[in-house]
Amino acid sequence: MANMAQAIRMALHYGESKLGVTDIFGEDVGAPLGGVFTATQGLKTAWNSPLDERGIVSTAIGLGLAGDRCVAEIQFCDYIFNTIDLLKMAGNTLWCSNGQYNMPIVLMTPVGAGIRGSVYHSHSFDAWATRLPGWKVVMPSTPLDAYGLMISAIKDPNPVLFLKPKALMRIKGEELIPGEPLEEKELKAMIDAPIGDRSKWKPRWPAVGEFEIPIGKGKITREGNDITVVTYGRHVLMCNKVADDLATAGISAEVIDLRSLYPYDWSMIRESVRKTGRVLFVNEDTEVTNFGEHLAYRVTQELFYELLARPRVLAGKNLPGIGLHPNLEEASVPHGHDIEVAIQEVMAEVP
Amino acid sequence: MARTVGKAVGKSPGKLPIKASGRSGKKASGKAAGARDRALGLLDKKLVLNMLDLMVKSRALEERLIKVYKTGDAYFWIGAPGEEAFGVPLGLLVDKGHGPAHDFLHLHYRGTPTLVAMGMPMIDSIRLIMNRATDSSTGGRNFANHYCFPKWNVVPVGSPIEVQYSMAVGTAMAQRRRKMKKEKAGVSIVTGGDAGSAEGDFASCMIWSSRPGAELPVYMTVQNNKWGISTNYDSQHGEKHVSDRGKAFGIRTNVVDGNDPIESYFAISQDLEYIRKNTKPVLTEFMVSRLYGHSSASGANRENGECPIERFEKRLVDSKYITTGFVKELWQQYDDESRDAAEKVRAEGVPTAESVWDHIYVGSENADWRKF
Ligand SMILES: Cc1ncc(C[n+]2csc(CCOP(=O)(O)OP(=O)(O)O)c2C)c(N)n1
Ligand SMILES: [Mg+2]
């Protein structure tokens, strides 16, 4: 099965060959590297930009204003912060122009810790991203979802921020992408650039097909009755595992992979929390003014009398960065054990 | 060395200035160099040999860091093999000390040669790459080559490209203010790569340091290795040389063979002298090599490219300054030193989980909101 980098690559290929994408660009996005996580290898419209994040975002905005379709990349979200004013402008263009100018651009960027990336390759951007009205924000946890969300993002007439959980880029999926060859080796031989000289290399794209994950739709990855765990990105994998482990201990946890942060699947959260009466929101961005807090607030407002315990947010510690030594990284962002403890604490509350 | 603005010291591009002398202040001896290598003879022989010594020491250290990474004792390596002929002379010429009276160093992540030349013990660099609690630069928090030594005005090296250029404006402003009051003040020295010069911070530095009547003592250096990760210089730069951009601001600019420590030494010493005397910026571009690729992310394997140390060794052997046997011993000595240091570091303690809350605020107060 394809890994997430390959899935994104195939979606971008679909975008440039079927959906009119004219430019896929950013630092080291074009040949020979095809992106630091290889997500843009072999694409015919991929090119290397100057080392200038503001230039990347504003060029994307300009392409959008001109009516072209682009997918731009910020190499790591850690380096997106000096573009915040431009992101705000992309988000407010439709509104400020009284509905006259769409901003149909996709901006993708790897996020999160989990690869021993130290202070500047471990930042999260989800909480920040949800403070950019006008943008849709998505974050897949599987290759197939990455494929489907990228296609939806490209088709969407609004600016879409596609957050790539960098720790999952090499994780293989469990579901085939439409058109993907059955054999992993075959896919690799077709679309992975060779080590060494690549100057003559060209990918052989499988005939990948149309497949959309609608923006705004979550997915229940574990069904359960006792507690709802709402998460996204790499923490979906951790929460699934904890849910499996706790099942043997008699706790039945329902895990929701939000997939879209904005708009988010409120009806899925609502129905699940109504069923369980308990909810834990898990993500790794810093905890003070975290996106999970908004969701916890809404749960409190709309489902207060149906709750059996206080809604809880488990997020990254309120620290200025993620330290490189594992002792530091592990103390900074939620891991399986933290999730398990949090679930048990919420379960232990008596109304 | 092509000098484009300011006082021309060489008669024509490619010639070295005659007047410059070693930091020791001693007159150039010229004894051993012979007529064939006039430039070499212009520097004190002791200084020449010291430069070789430090270049080898810096490379041996970087190669140790790479080994430490490859044996799984570190998560990431980035560093400076190929930049020794620039970095070592710079380190020797810095006015080393704390506070605006001395030079500030706004380095990027290839600063090992400069710090080795300033006197950093190898073990400090190894503690950093191995994220030990004893790593004084970052306390085990940051990557290799992300140095910080306040006693020498080495401000924290950050990963975000190019911000060091705009931050240098601030330290240089503090230095200018003192200069205007006739107090002693140093220069704000910046290092960075070619690709990064596309960031706005590079332009900010040129603009802010060349304001008429408010010029700043900033030494903008660019180490041009022709690459930004996988992206070739020629595909991204309309300007022939990055340093050409300084001309529009009346900034004195140079392009230097940064693989030649003698040429680098002269260029840096004259640039610093000019800045110290005139309180004005200089922008000098050093053409250098990137010998182990960008970082461990691209494998950290030896790649093609001119090695400044091999070139210098050959030059010194040809000029009869040293023998090949001497060179071999030198490498052995520093290889041993680096191995011993790595062994020692391996046994040192690591940062604790609770230490994440340390130093967020002065005195570590108020860090965790659960506690107030
Ligand atoms: C603001 C920012 N964007 C992107 C990166 C990722 N990155 C790290 S090094 C690098 C290339 C730098 O090239 P150059 O400036 O020429 O310096 P060199 O590494 O060649 O010495 C990039 C893109 C970063 N560290 N900071
Ligand atoms: Mg470079």
Short mmCIF file of C-alpha atoms in Angstrom, two decimals, chain B residues 23 50 54-55 57-58 87-98 102-107 111-122 124 147-155 187 189 191:
data_model
loop_
_atom_site.label_atom_id
_atom_site.label_comp_id
_atom_site.label_asym_id
_atom_site.label_seq_id
_atom_site.Cartn_x
_atom_site.Cartn_y
_atom_site.Cartn_z
CA ARG B 23 46.53 39.33 14.07
CA ASN B 50 47.86 27.88 13.42
CA LEU B 54 42.51 24.86 13.58
CA MET B 55 41.09 23.87 10.21
CA LYS B 57 40.77 20.42 14.34
CA SER B 58 37.43 21.77 13.15
CA GLY B 87 35.41 30.17 9.42
CA VAL B 88 38.83 29.73 11.01
CA PRO B 89 40.23 33.11 9.89
CA LEU B 90 37.01 34.73 11.05
CA GLY B 91 37.33 33.16 14.49
CA LEU B 92 40.91 34.35 14.76
CA LEU B 93 40.02 37.92 13.87
CA VAL B 94 37.02 38.35 16.15
CA ASP B 95 37.32 40.75 19.04
CA LYS B 96 36.23 38.17 21.57
CA GLY B 97 34.33 39.15 24.71
CA HIS B 98 30.98 39.91 26.27
CA HIS B 102 33.22 43.40 21.64
CA ASP B 103 32.09 41.78 18.41
CA PHE B 104 28.75 40.03 18.28
CA LEU B 105 28.46 36.77 16.36
CA HIS B 106 25.17 36.05 14.65
CA LEU B 107 26.03 32.64 13.24
CA GLY B 111 29.78 27.88 12.82
CA THR B 112 32.10 25.15 14.14
CA PRO B 113 35.30 26.42 12.45
CA THR B 114 34.82 29.92 13.84
CA LEU B 115 34.16 28.65 17.34
CA VAL B 116 37.05 26.19 17.25
CA ALA B 117 39.29 29.08 16.24
CA MET B 118 37.89 31.15 19.11
CA GLY B 119 38.83 28.41 21.54
CA MET B 120 35.70 26.29 21.98
CA PRO B 121 36.72 22.90 23.35
CA MET B 122 35.60 20.00 21.16
CA ASP B 124 31.15 21.46 24.00
CA TYR B 147 25.70 27.15 19.47
CA CYS B 148 25.26 29.82 22.12
CA PHE B 149 28.15 31.30 24.12
CA PRO B 150 27.26 34.60 25.81
CA LYS B 151 30.80 35.03 27.14
CA TRP B 152 31.86 35.57 23.52
CA ASN B 153 28.69 37.31 22.29
CA VAL B 154 27.74 34.19 20.34
CA VAL B 155 23.98 34.76 20.39
CA VAL B 187 31.20 44.87 15.14
CA ILE B 189 29.25 39.82 12.43
CA THR B 191 27.14 34.45 8.70
#
